[in-house]
Amino acid sequence: MFEIYIENMWRKLSEEENNEFTYLDSLWFSLHAKGPHNSKVLSWIKRKDIFSKKYVFVPIVQLYVLRCYLFVFDIFKTEERPENKELIRKLPLLSPKVPQQKNSEECGIFVLYYIYKFLKSAYGNVSFSTGCTHFMKENWFTHEDVERFTKSLNPIICDV
């Protein structure tokens, strides 16, 4: 259901926003991490032309930043980009202190809402020098905001 809603969210973006933002399927990171599907996952990513975008959302559950960097490095290699590991390590993989879900069942909704809020807050408002930490704080939104967002979703998705 997560993928259905995020695709719907992307269809509603303006052409300008679509030129700046993209996302990777939430399953691609875990498929890549398991090994045997690496080449398929990387070919899917290559078709998304992510290096033409300013922001790329990679919705993953991962506590170990090194694995995230290895994933990014593999993407760079597949795209035959000239960047090396040192340069890739300098990429900002942000994990800001933002509102947290109350239980493990709300994770997908919270990730969707983070992306939604970022799309609305970041467009034309973020640069590498300022980052996004000036608006992505623990008081960025409330649980009531997430509840309203959830109610605005397609009823099929809300039932899941």
XYZ file of N, CA and C in Angstrom, residues 53 55 67 84 95 97 105 117 122 143:
30
model
N 18.128 14.495 -10.504
C 17.247 15.078 -9.490
C 18.053 15.728 -8.375
N 16.742 15.943 -5.157
C 16.442 15.173 -3.951
C 15.971 13.782 -4.344
N 25.883 0.737 5.635
C 25.126 0.006 4.603
C 24.454 0.965 3.625
N 34.186 8.960 -6.176
C 34.802 7.880 -5.422
C 34.142 7.752 -4.053
N 19.474 12.197 9.025
C 18.612 11.490 9.955
C 18.241 12.465 11.067
N 16.253 14.718 13.936
C 15.385 14.411 15.075
C 14.003 14.991 14.783
N 3.280 0.013 14.001
C 2.272 -0.044 12.944
C 2.139 1.268 12.174
N 5.565 16.263 3.846
C 5.979 17.523 4.483
C 7.270 18.056 3.865
N 10.487 21.831 1.414
C 11.824 21.938 0.831
C 11.858 22.598 -0.533
N 1.173 14.566 16.180
C 0.479 13.310 15.889
C -0.908 13.590 15.307
